[in-house]
């Protein structure tokens, strides 16, 4: 605390990301990273981009990347001017909150959700109302059909992993013609279905994506949004009042190549889904209740043992998972889906702890 | 304009960066890029970082980079916790405006300066007062010894290139114990003297730097700030409420190596300074008045010809320079210092245009 701080800084409660420990040989299942490396084509494109041209600024509009993203939506009619790109989806979301979710009325998001949302609200002084998930930790569409300043939720939701079927998403979007509805699809490629195909029909729908999970590029920092050109223009106005060049030359080159490698994408996301299904069965056999997940993580609680204790015991055995302290979910662990070997190491450690 | 836009978006006037044309063979002297490539050690470090680990998030605190930056200030007593890093100095500045310059009173900056400052003010709704440079386009320290909510200026100033000597900077810092004074040193390595050594003595001084110019990494996007740990903490709070991972793994690795390569840094900055001195002489011989520059650009006006016309005629000859439309400087051109060959191409084109 210092007299030099602005008032808003004093009132902030910053987000705390999952730990990035520097120790080797950890089974790191705490930050939803992809256990498989990025596309070899992305690696090649990054190598090719390294050189003398790094002295030059990147394209401030990253047109190549917008074109690649638009093309990846195939026949669903997304034009490059309906694409916004940023330095990871967290930056994209930050701009979304300021540009499209700051209005008179409070915005709505689930009580159990990505814990960065209330942080953005404090940063930009946006009022919000947390809408409780139902008793099975599901989003109920009807809860969002009330006056609001905007709506945002991940689909599948985090950290629950539960997916809200598209007809329910559409009910929320169609039922709020005066508000922007933001669907944060960080995890959608692991079994969900994207709301991207609804963008052409709803001028109030914005879909946010990241290359960190299903494209395995968390270390490169690229996210994007698609929506009506008017929504994208609002984001561009904020971006161009904040940082002209959020994506460097390497980020643009790597992202373009990763998005173009459909084969690697399919192969690795299917492998993650298969490992998740095996992990869910193993956890159930150990006495865990596991919420149905379409993400690259599962959210599970044990009938007999405290989640915090389990997390600590796992840590002592070199296995990191994430434990949130929020009352309603404090008996749950969020476990990222690793390789089969990592999942088996986790299960073996759990077996030891629970025996 | 759309009913979905927040009020602040409607009122924005975004910054317009210098053009990044895709045409080959241009003599591009419009965005103050370094004509020499980045350090070979940085290139090597980038190559080594490309691989499977890009699937993992970077260190959210970029500790390695903070340590490298602190070490680069040598005996001047900068600790890693006095260093803040971001996705280019524009992002660093954005956080500075929100965290440290948003107070009751208007902030002060020169009337002729980096045109992003008023843009940040509109984004964060910060009142400001533009303080006129003197008739020789110099900052006068005494103009800043009045009540204010904060002070920010580049040193050397942009686009004038004029350097305010450190004793004058110190007068401003010492004379404003209740305000944060931000010195934006994007261009300081080309002949100025950094206020970094004053940081240990003044808790209200923040020095902002970039790797885009003197380290020739505009394409990588890395900037930083140094100051009292309390000021840095304010920036970390905003950063962690905005984006946990502003710097990717490649940006961190490349920046650490670039900062460590003192030899390349010295060699290239000296080459730029030498080319600038030759360019200044050539421009003077062609009838230009050139402001004394300690930057990697010069700011010059011709006695007989309109600056806008000259810029257009240069463009037709494949030479890009920057022309600002602000009344007081509309007869000036800002010309980045290129290689000697590029400077000679510019001079030859000017000779043709002016004959």
XYZ file of C-alpha atoms in Angstrom:
710
model
C 0.000 0.000 0.000
C 1.406 3.370 -1.016
C 0.094 6.893 -1.451
C 1.185 6.679 -5.081
C -1.339 3.937 -5.869
C -4.519 4.847 -7.683
C -7.736 4.083 -5.837
C -8.556 1.135 -8.086
C -5.225 -0.553 -7.334
C -5.876 -0.430 -3.610
C -9.161 -2.300 -4.058
C -7.879 -5.052 -6.347
C -7.702 -8.732 -5.441
C -5.488 -10.093 -8.206
C -5.991 -13.505 -9.763
C -3.636 -16.239 -8.577
C -2.646 -18.578 -11.407
C -1.858 -22.244 -10.800
C 1.654 -22.799 -9.596
C 4.460 -23.075 -12.188
C 7.096 -24.806 -10.079
C 10.669 -24.951 -11.300
C 11.289 -28.443 -9.870
C 11.903 -31.227 -12.378
C 10.099 -34.601 -12.475
C 6.790 -33.351 -11.168
C 3.556 -34.846 -12.434
C 2.048 -31.469 -13.195
C -1.734 -31.790 -13.423
C -2.598 -28.381 -11.969
C -2.867 -25.888 -14.860
C -4.742 -27.763 -17.620
C -1.804 -27.850 -19.967
C -1.858 -30.244 -22.887
C 0.390 -33.264 -22.226
C 1.294 -33.471 -25.913
C 3.562 -30.931 -27.562
C 2.417 -28.398 -30.142
C 2.116 -29.154 -33.857
C 5.423 -29.906 -35.587
C 4.291 -27.430 -38.244
C 4.065 -24.727 -35.572
C 7.553 -25.609 -34.350
C 8.831 -25.362 -37.917
C 7.084 -22.019 -38.511
C 8.547 -20.619 -35.297
C 12.052 -21.715 -36.314
C 11.595 -20.070 -39.721
C 10.476 -16.784 -38.155
C 13.523 -16.405 -35.927
C 16.068 -14.081 -37.421
C 16.874 -10.563 -38.469
C 13.219 -9.572 -39.013
C 12.626 -9.669 -35.247
C 14.025 -6.127 -35.340
C 10.774 -5.074 -37.074
C 7.408 -4.536 -35.430
C 4.829 -7.217 -36.161
C 1.674 -6.513 -38.148
C -0.409 -4.647 -35.533
C -3.565 -6.252 -36.946
C -2.143 -9.761 -37.328
C -4.128 -10.109 -40.562
C -2.562 -13.456 -41.459
C -3.727 -14.910 -38.188
C -7.224 -13.475 -38.489
C -7.482 -15.022 -41.944
C -6.278 -18.396 -40.683
C -8.778 -18.327 -37.816
C -11.646 -17.288 -40.085
C -10.720 -20.072 -42.522
C -10.648 -22.615 -39.675
C -14.342 -22.001 -39.091
C -14.898 -23.385 -42.573
C -18.367 -22.980 -43.994
C -19.684 -21.221 -40.913
C -19.264 -17.793 -42.460
C -16.713 -16.128 -40.184
C -14.883 -13.285 -41.952
C -11.476 -11.965 -40.791
C -13.146 -8.756 -39.599
C -15.194 -10.911 -37.225
C -12.002 -12.085 -35.531
C -10.132 -10.372 -32.700
C -6.743 -11.681 -31.540
C -4.801 -11.096 -28.337
C -1.966 -12.086 -26.045
C -3.737 -15.149 -24.641
C -7.456 -15.412 -23.992
C -7.008 -13.714 -20.618
C -6.032 -10.500 -22.407
C -8.897 -10.964 -24.862
C -11.304 -11.381 -21.937
C -9.912 -8.301 -20.188
C -10.683 -6.190 -23.255
C -14.115 -7.838 -23.525
C -15.001 -6.832 -19.964
C -14.054 -3.196 -20.541
C -15.447 -2.885 -24.072
C -18.638 -4.933 -23.951
C -19.597 -5.812 -20.379
C -19.349 -2.464 -18.613
C -22.886 -1.060 -18.504
C -25.416 0.193 -15.983
C -26.716 -3.193 -14.902
C -24.648 -5.915 -13.202
C -23.303 -8.667 -15.404
C -24.052 -12.325 -14.685
C -21.772 -15.326 -14.398
C -21.967 -18.598 -12.457
C -21.022 -18.746 -8.775
C -18.595 -21.551 -9.575
C -16.585 -20.525 -12.631
C -13.302 -19.129 -13.885
C -12.110 -17.090 -10.945
C -10.640 -14.371 -13.155
C -14.112 -12.955 -13.952
C -14.650 -11.172 -10.620
C -11.052 -9.917 -10.846
C -11.748 -8.204 -14.170
C -14.896 -6.731 -12.623
C -12.892 -5.132 -9.844
C -10.253 -3.875 -12.262
C -12.828 -2.114 -14.425
C -15.367 -1.389 -11.675
C -18.112 -3.505 -13.194
C -20.941 -4.675 -10.936
C -21.694 -8.392 -11.142
C -24.039 -10.972 -9.765
C -22.928 -14.575 -9.297
C -25.689 -16.964 -10.384
C -25.612 -20.283 -8.484
C -25.120 -23.448 -10.506
C -27.802 -26.032 -9.800
C -27.214 -28.823 -7.278
C -25.494 -30.923 -9.955
C -23.192 -27.973 -10.770
C -24.965 -27.218 -14.056
C -25.714 -23.840 -15.610
C -29.493 -23.365 -15.887
C -30.409 -21.269 -18.929
C -33.530 -19.807 -17.310
C -31.428 -18.191 -14.552
C -29.899 -15.950 -17.211
C -33.187 -14.708 -18.658
C -33.345 -11.701 -16.328
C -32.286 -8.072 -16.875
C -28.482 -7.819 -16.945
C -25.544 -5.813 -18.289
C -23.983 -8.831 -19.989
C -23.337 -12.531 -19.463
C -20.129 -14.533 -19.478
C -19.400 -18.182 -18.776
C -17.001 -20.856 -19.934
C -18.475 -23.754 -21.899
C -17.568 -26.296 -20.735
C -17.530 -24.490 -17.426
C -14.354 -24.358 -15.339
C -13.525 -25.867 -12.943
C -16.554 -28.166 -13.166
C -15.918 -29.378 -16.724
C -19.680 -29.562 -17.367
C -20.902 -28.633 -20.830
C -24.098 -26.698 -21.447
C -25.694 -28.096 -24.638
C -25.845 -25.639 -27.542
C -29.658 -25.329 -27.593
C -29.433 -24.059 -23.994
C -26.639 -21.649 -24.952
C -28.804 -20.400 -27.803
C -31.730 -19.879 -25.401
C -29.538 -17.569 -23.340
C -28.218 -15.687 -26.373
C -31.639 -15.332 -28.019
C -33.254 -14.368 -24.721
C -30.841 -11.456 -24.162
C -30.968 -9.374 -27.340
C -29.917 -6.267 -25.400
C -26.827 -7.796 -23.769
C -23.615 -9.289 -25.026
C -23.293 -12.975 -24.171
C -19.685 -14.160 -24.003
C -18.982 -17.882 -24.280
C -15.467 -18.667 -23.123
C -14.581 -21.819 -25.032
C -11.096 -22.472 -23.688
C -11.898 -26.177 -23.287
C -14.519 -26.784 -25.976
C -12.323 -28.921 -28.221
C -12.221 -31.774 -25.703
C -15.758 -32.975 -26.344
C -17.996 -29.911 -26.398
C -19.544 -28.178 -29.364
C -18.620 -24.614 -30.289
C -21.158 -21.796 -30.331
C -19.130 -20.423 -33.258
C -21.781 -21.499 -35.723
C -24.325 -19.258 -33.944
C -22.225 -16.129 -34.453
C -23.661 -15.451 -37.901
C -27.167 -15.329 -36.455
C -26.712 -13.405 -33.208
C -25.128 -9.938 -33.144
C -24.832 -10.178 -29.342
C -22.793 -13.398 -29.205
C -19.046 -13.386 -28.686
C -17.070 -16.618 -28.585
C -13.622 -16.539 -26.953
C -10.966 -19.170 -27.648
C -7.381 -19.922 -26.764
C -4.496 -21.805 -28.350
C -3.187 -22.734 -24.898
C -5.125 -25.948 -24.418
C -6.191 -27.883 -27.509
C -3.368 -26.395 -29.607
C -0.840 -26.957 -26.848
C 0.690 -23.483 -27.032
C 0.243 -22.152 -23.485
C 3.845 -20.943 -23.636
C 3.236 -18.814 -26.758
C 0.240 -16.723 -25.549
C -2.413 -16.496 -28.232
C -6.167 -16.180 -27.805
C -8.962 -14.872 -29.977
C -12.632 -13.962 -30.145
C -15.194 -14.258 -32.906
C -18.430 -12.339 -33.177
C -20.324 -9.686 -35.095
C -18.040 -7.082 -36.675
C -19.504 -4.398 -34.356
C -18.396 -6.328 -31.278
C -14.965 -6.915 -32.793
C -14.655 -3.202 -33.559
C -15.227 -2.375 -29.896
C -12.417 -4.752 -28.937
C -10.099 -3.259 -31.563
C -10.767 0.219 -30.219
C -9.766 -0.825 -26.719
C -6.781 -2.839 -27.964
C -5.555 0.144 -29.996
C -5.871 2.325 -26.920
C -3.837 -0.149 -24.854
C -1.114 -1.805 -26.952
C -0.811 -1.635 -30.738
C 1.168 -4.857 -30.991
C -0.134 -7.474 -28.543
C 1.123 -10.364 -30.678
C 4.759 -10.599 -31.641
C 6.045 -12.045 -34.896
C 6.673 -15.447 -33.356
C 3.216 -15.685 -31.798
C 1.584 -14.852 -35.133
C 3.694 -17.311 -37.131
C 3.306 -20.160 -34.638
C -0.435 -19.662 -34.249
C -1.082 -19.582 -37.995
C 0.762 -22.867 -38.458
C -0.861 -24.537 -35.434
C -4.338 -23.643 -36.622
C -3.514 -25.048 -40.042
C -2.458 -28.442 -38.654
C -5.821 -30.129 -38.331
C -4.256 -33.585 -38.222
C -2.114 -32.937 -35.129
C -5.003 -31.149 -33.467
C -7.393 -34.093 -34.002
C -4.879 -36.697 -32.961
C -3.907 -35.012 -29.688
C -7.361 -33.929 -28.630
C -8.629 -37.480 -29.162
C -5.758 -38.824 -27.088
C -6.654 -36.430 -24.258
C -10.315 -37.448 -24.420
C -9.377 -41.139 -24.280
C -7.084 -40.586 -21.292
C -9.816 -38.609 -19.557
C -12.306 -41.437 -19.914
C -9.817 -43.904 -18.420
C -9.010 -41.470 -15.602
C -12.674 -40.963 -14.774
C -13.131 -44.743 -14.439
C -10.045 -45.066 -12.220
C -11.138 -42.194 -9.976
C -14.629 -43.649 -9.628
C -13.097 -46.980 -8.618
C -11.164 -45.154 -5.887
C -14.374 -43.722 -4.427
C -14.422 -40.346 -6.163
C -17.530 -38.681 -7.492
C -16.450 -37.184 -10.832
C -18.549 -34.536 -12.567
C -19.205 -35.342 -16.243
C -16.357 -33.571 -18.059
C -15.932 -32.446 -21.645
C -12.723 -30.584 -20.772
C -9.057 -31.582 -20.440
C -9.532 -31.798 -16.688
C -11.912 -33.497 -14.296
C -13.476 -32.147 -11.131
C -13.806 -34.810 -8.463
C -14.522 -35.225 -4.759
C -13.863 -38.167 -2.520
C -16.599 -39.517 -0.310
C -14.370 -40.012 2.708
C -11.312 -37.762 2.571
C -10.735 -34.033 2.708
C -9.708 -32.537 -0.650
C -7.110 -30.210 0.836
C -5.442 -33.139 2.588
C -5.426 -35.218 -0.557
C -3.900 -32.342 -2.552
C -1.170 -31.946 0.051
C -0.443 -35.672 0.155
C -0.264 -35.729 -3.651
C 2.137 -32.833 -3.596
C 4.407 -34.717 -1.208
C 4.463 -37.479 -3.804
C 5.376 -35.068 -6.607
C 1.891 -34.816 -8.113
C 0.346 -31.352 -8.491
C -3.418 -30.881 -8.804
C -5.482 -27.755 -8.116
C -7.578 -27.208 -5.019
C -9.870 -24.176 -4.758
C -10.935 -22.866 -1.369
C -14.351 -21.580 -2.393
C -16.903 -22.977 0.069
C -19.147 -24.808 -2.335
C -16.341 -26.725 -4.041
C -13.731 -27.062 -1.338
C -14.105 -30.834 -1.278
C -13.271 -31.046 -4.992
C -9.953 -31.387 -6.771
C -9.410 -30.175 -10.307
C -7.143 -32.635 -12.055
C -5.756 -31.918 -15.517
C -5.711 -34.852 -17.920
C -2.083 -35.777 -18.580
C -0.612 -38.582 -20.615
C -1.777 -42.055 -19.660
C 1.488 -42.495 -17.749
C 0.896 -39.285 -15.773
C -2.702 -40.257 -15.043
C -1.498 -43.647 -13.820
C 1.103 -42.016 -11.594
C -1.675 -39.890 -10.105
C -3.930 -42.896 -9.590
C -1.115 -44.871 -7.970
C -0.388 -41.992 -5.599
C -4.093 -41.653 -4.764
C -4.350 -45.390 -4.126
C -1.495 -45.107 -1.632
C -2.970 -42.025 0.050
C -6.463 -43.464 0.336
C -5.453 -46.921 1.522
C -20.992 2.370 -33.069
C -23.260 -0.201 -31.432
C -25.582 -0.328 -28.447
C -23.408 -3.152 -27.096
C -20.419 -0.869 -26.665
C -19.558 0.401 -23.212
C -19.559 4.168 -22.797
C -15.773 4.355 -22.615
C -15.396 2.586 -25.987
C -17.601 5.147 -27.689
C -15.378 7.975 -26.515
C -12.029 6.438 -27.467
C -9.700 7.793 -30.150
C -7.315 4.878 -30.620
C -3.610 5.326 -31.300
C -2.515 4.851 -34.909
C 0.868 3.144 -35.164
C 3.272 3.832 -38.003
C 2.485 1.873 -41.116
C 3.814 -1.706 -41.421
C 3.539 -2.157 -45.193
C 3.874 -5.615 -46.685
C 5.687 -4.362 -49.815
C 9.292 -5.503 -50.252
C 12.279 -3.246 -50.957
C 11.017 -0.237 -49.060
C 13.427 2.017 -47.224
C 11.426 1.884 -44.025
C 12.390 4.828 -41.823
C 8.957 5.403 -40.264
C 8.752 3.349 -37.043
C 12.138 3.796 -35.359
C 13.166 0.202 -35.778
C 16.801 -0.726 -35.375
C 18.460 -1.331 -38.764
C 20.674 -4.034 -37.278
C 19.297 -7.415 -36.276
C 19.011 -8.616 -32.689
C 21.853 -10.236 -30.757
C 22.977 -13.605 -32.140
C 22.785 -14.841 -28.553
C 19.093 -13.903 -28.472
C 18.534 -15.743 -31.753
C 20.264 -18.787 -30.300
C 18.253 -18.639 -27.071
C 15.007 -18.382 -29.040
C 15.948 -21.413 -31.139
C 16.742 -23.389 -27.986
C 13.394 -22.515 -26.398
C 11.309 -23.775 -29.309
C 9.988 -27.235 -28.663
C 7.722 -29.397 -26.580
C 7.823 -27.087 -23.547
C 5.739 -24.500 -25.429
C 2.794 -26.600 -24.243
C 3.488 -25.279 -20.726
C 2.590 -21.854 -19.375
C 5.523 -19.500 -18.901
C 6.634 -18.311 -15.485
C 3.909 -15.718 -14.725
C 6.502 -13.591 -12.917
C 9.279 -13.976 -15.489
C 11.774 -14.112 -12.613
C 14.722 -14.958 -14.872
C 14.092 -11.838 -16.885
C 13.664 -9.622 -13.827
C 16.980 -10.928 -12.514
C 18.697 -10.281 -15.846
C 17.322 -6.735 -15.981
C 18.285 -6.009 -12.370
C 21.800 -7.339 -13.052
C 22.095 -5.143 -16.159
C 21.810 -2.062 -13.942
C 25.059 -3.198 -12.365
C 26.116 -1.362 -9.252
C 23.115 0.926 -9.275
C 21.249 -1.183 -6.730
C 18.197 -2.367 -8.663
C 16.726 -5.557 -7.151
C 14.494 -7.958 -9.136
C 11.493 -6.846 -7.055
C 12.096 -3.342 -8.393
C 11.526 -4.595 -11.932
C 8.209 -4.957 -13.747
C 8.032 -6.640 -17.162
C 5.376 -6.543 -19.851
C 4.365 -7.246 -23.425
C 6.206 -4.261 -24.893
C 6.591 -0.898 -23.190
C 3.166 0.166 -24.475
C 1.560 -2.454 -22.243
C 3.821 -1.426 -19.365
C 2.770 2.200 -19.866
C -0.912 1.246 -20.008
C -0.625 -0.400 -16.594
C 1.348 2.587 -15.302
C -1.428 4.989 -16.288
C -4.101 2.956 -14.513
C -2.036 2.006 -11.462
C -0.009 5.132 -10.758
C -1.295 8.107 -12.747
C -5.037 7.993 -12.081
C -5.656 10.469 -9.254
C -7.774 13.516 -8.521
C -5.555 16.044 -10.246
C -4.733 16.092 -13.984
C -1.444 14.549 -15.020
C 1.127 16.503 -16.997
C 2.975 15.674 -20.199
C 4.439 17.785 -23.022
C 2.204 19.114 -25.808
C 4.528 17.511 -28.342
C 5.250 13.967 -27.184
C 4.393 10.297 -27.633
C 0.851 10.447 -28.944
C -0.195 7.328 -27.026
C -0.317 9.255 -23.709
C -3.630 11.051 -24.341
C -5.039 7.759 -25.660
C -4.300 6.017 -22.349
C -5.903 8.942 -20.566
C -9.128 8.495 -22.496
C -9.076 4.720 -21.968
C -8.789 5.092 -18.196
C -10.605 8.420 -17.887
C -7.620 10.296 -16.534
C -7.602 14.090 -16.795
C -4.445 15.559 -18.305
C -2.870 18.854 -19.135
C -0.474 19.206 -22.050
C 2.472 21.415 -21.109
C 3.944 23.308 -24.098
C 7.569 22.650 -24.959
C 9.599 25.840 -25.206
C 10.205 27.529 -28.565
C 13.207 25.227 -29.178
C 11.011 22.189 -28.449
C 12.634 21.563 -25.071
C 11.016 20.393 -21.857
C 11.367 23.099 -19.173
C 11.676 21.552 -15.698
C 10.022 24.531 -13.979
C 6.792 23.968 -15.931
C 6.379 20.691 -14.055
C 6.770 22.163 -10.577
C 3.036 22.768 -10.165
C 0.328 20.663 -8.477
C -0.413 17.546 -10.568
C -1.638 13.947 -10.423
C 1.502 12.583 -12.039
C 4.022 13.364 -14.768
C 5.119 11.367 -17.781
C 7.478 12.151 -20.640
C 9.920 10.324 -22.879
C 13.592 11.183 -22.462
C 14.763 11.784 -25.090
C 11.355 13.102 -26.024
C 9.545 11.718 -29.057
C 9.170 12.791 -31.802
C 11.578 15.675 -31.121
C 14.562 13.520 -30.100
C 15.650 16.184 -27.589
C 17.165 14.990 -24.333
C 16.494 16.648 -20.990
C 19.734 16.509 -18.961
C 19.553 14.364 -15.814
C 19.915 17.263 -13.350
C 16.740 18.730 -14.878
C 14.982 15.354 -14.653
C 16.030 15.151 -11.025
C 14.639 18.634 -10.379
C 11.253 17.445 -11.599
C 11.377 14.220 -9.584
C 12.591 15.916 -6.399
C 10.106 18.742 -6.827
C 7.121 16.383 -6.978
C 7.394 14.163 -3.899
C 3.624 13.578 -3.922
C 3.376 12.453 -7.572
C 4.817 9.630 -9.576
C 7.166 10.829 -12.302
C 7.462 8.404 -15.204
C 10.455 8.692 -17.524
C 9.851 6.764 -20.722
C 13.344 5.857 -21.881
C 12.539 4.024 -25.109
C 15.335 5.873 -26.905
C 17.814 6.619 -24.126
C 20.510 4.202 -25.303
C 21.250 6.287 -28.400
C 23.093 9.029 -26.590
C 21.058 9.965 -23.525
C 21.687 9.060 -19.917
C 19.281 6.875 -17.968
C 17.481 8.099 -14.866
C 17.814 4.499 -13.620
C 20.536 5.511 -11.215
C 18.112 7.908 -9.482
C 15.631 5.141 -8.713
C 17.358 4.164 -5.472
C 16.939 7.714 -4.154
C 13.418 8.632 -5.242
C 10.403 6.498 -4.306
C 8.278 8.433 -6.828
C 10.428 7.763 -9.908
C 9.530 5.095 -12.430
C 11.732 4.454 -15.459
C 10.179 2.620 -18.423
C 12.275 0.849 -21.049
C 11.796 -1.293 -24.128
C 13.778 -3.946 -25.957
C 12.262 -2.815 -29.264
C 14.800 -0.162 -30.157
C 18.334 -0.502 -28.787
C 17.988 -4.297 -28.438
C 16.394 -4.602 -31.867
C 13.537 -6.844 -30.747
C 10.436 -4.881 -31.802
C 9.029 -8.137 -33.185
C 9.303 -9.952 -29.841
C 7.387 -7.482 -27.614
C 9.213 -6.934 -24.334
C 9.262 -3.824 -22.171
C 9.953 -3.168 -18.522
C 9.896 -0.613 -15.728
C 12.150 -0.060 -12.756
C 11.279 1.833 -9.607
C 10.638 1.568 -5.896
C 9.172 -1.817 -4.906
C 5.900 -0.089 -3.887
C 5.426 1.266 -7.407
C 6.258 -2.135 -8.903
C 3.748 -3.801 -6.590
C 0.990 -1.526 -7.913
C 1.875 -2.575 -11.459
C 1.921 -6.268 -10.491
C -1.524 -5.917 -8.956
C -2.945 -4.481 -12.161
C -1.066 -6.995 -14.335
C -2.388 -9.882 -12.235
C -5.885 -8.502 -12.628
C -5.474 -8.306 -16.401
C -3.332 -11.169 -17.718
C -1.264 -13.551 -15.610
C 1.143 -14.392 -18.425
C 1.932 -11.307 -20.526
C 5.291 -12.713 -21.627
C 5.508 -16.061 -23.374
C 8.387 -18.487 -23.032
C 10.061 -17.216 -26.188
C 9.841 -13.558 -25.164
C 11.423 -14.338 -21.796
C 14.228 -16.457 -23.242
C 15.038 -14.015 -26.038
C 14.985 -10.986 -23.768
C 17.259 -12.566 -21.152
C 19.843 -13.396 -23.799
C 19.605 -10.001 -25.522
C 20.136 -8.153 -22.255
C 23.158 -10.318 -21.545
C 24.847 -9.477 -24.849
C 26.505 -6.207 -23.976
C 28.910 -6.458 -26.880
C 26.265 -6.603 -29.588
C 24.296 -3.868 -27.842
C 27.285 -1.508 -27.732
C 28.342 -2.208 -31.277
C 24.918 -1.602 -32.829
C 23.965 1.427 -30.785
C 27.270 3.068 -31.676
C 26.659 2.314 -35.348
C 23.225 3.948 -35.134
C 24.674 7.009 -33.407
C 27.376 7.347 -36.084
C 24.804 7.041 -38.897
C 22.633 9.631 -37.183
C 25.463 12.147 -37.058
C 26.143 11.670 -40.776
C 22.423 11.930 -41.549
C 22.090 15.153 -39.569
C 24.933 16.712 -41.574
C 23.413 15.577 -44.868
C 19.981 16.935 -43.962
C 21.450 20.256 -42.883
C 23.250 20.496 -46.224
C 19.893 20.000 -47.953
C 18.369 22.943 -46.105
C 16.735 21.131 -43.198
C 16.668 22.401 -39.651
C 17.306 19.298 -37.521
C 16.549 19.288 -33.794
C 19.481 17.989 -31.711
C 18.733 14.255 -31.375
C 19.903 11.634 -28.911
C 17.446 9.094 -30.310
C 17.493 6.650 -33.244
C 15.504 9.166 -35.259
C 15.774 12.827 -36.192
C 13.059 15.455 -36.343
C 13.635 17.894 -39.176
C 11.880 20.609 -41.143
C 12.789 22.114 -44.451
C 12.945 25.878 -44.874
C 11.200 25.886 -48.230
C 9.039 22.832 -48.725
C 5.910 21.442 -47.091
C 6.580 18.379 -44.921
C 3.454 16.526 -46.056
C 4.485 16.968 -49.684
C 8.006 15.769 -49.010
C 6.683 12.683 -47.168
C 4.429 11.866 -50.107
C 7.200 12.366 -52.651
C 9.481 10.125 -50.570
C 6.806 7.478 -50.444
C 6.530 7.526 -54.221
C 10.246 6.784 -54.265
C 9.878 3.853 -51.849
C 11.087 5.711 -48.751
C 8.806 5.805 -45.700
C 9.166 8.475 -43.000
C 6.611 9.648 -40.467
C 4.648 12.876 -40.710
C 2.437 14.009 -37.813
C -0.452 16.353 -38.438
C -0.346 18.139 -35.081
C -0.328 21.896 -35.769
C 2.894 22.826 -34.027
C 5.000 20.167 -35.763
C 3.266 19.692 -39.094
C 6.262 21.045 -40.985
C 8.509 18.388 -39.438
C 9.346 14.884 -40.580
C 10.412 12.168 -38.168
C 13.044 10.075 -39.848
C 14.332 6.866 -38.266
C 18.069 6.288 -38.510
C 18.644 3.308 -40.800
C 21.857 1.767 -42.035
C 24.219 4.134 -43.819
C 22.933 2.735 -47.123
C 19.321 3.440 -46.148
C 20.200 6.948 -44.965
C 21.972 7.565 -48.261
C 18.961 6.322 -50.217
C 16.821 8.773 -48.249
C 19.233 11.632 -48.866
C 19.409 10.840 -52.592
C 15.607 10.808 -52.819
C 15.417 14.109 -50.918
C 18.004 15.661 -53.184
C 15.875 14.710 -56.183
C 12.671 15.995 -54.570
C 14.174 19.295 -53.454
C 16.051 20.074 -56.673
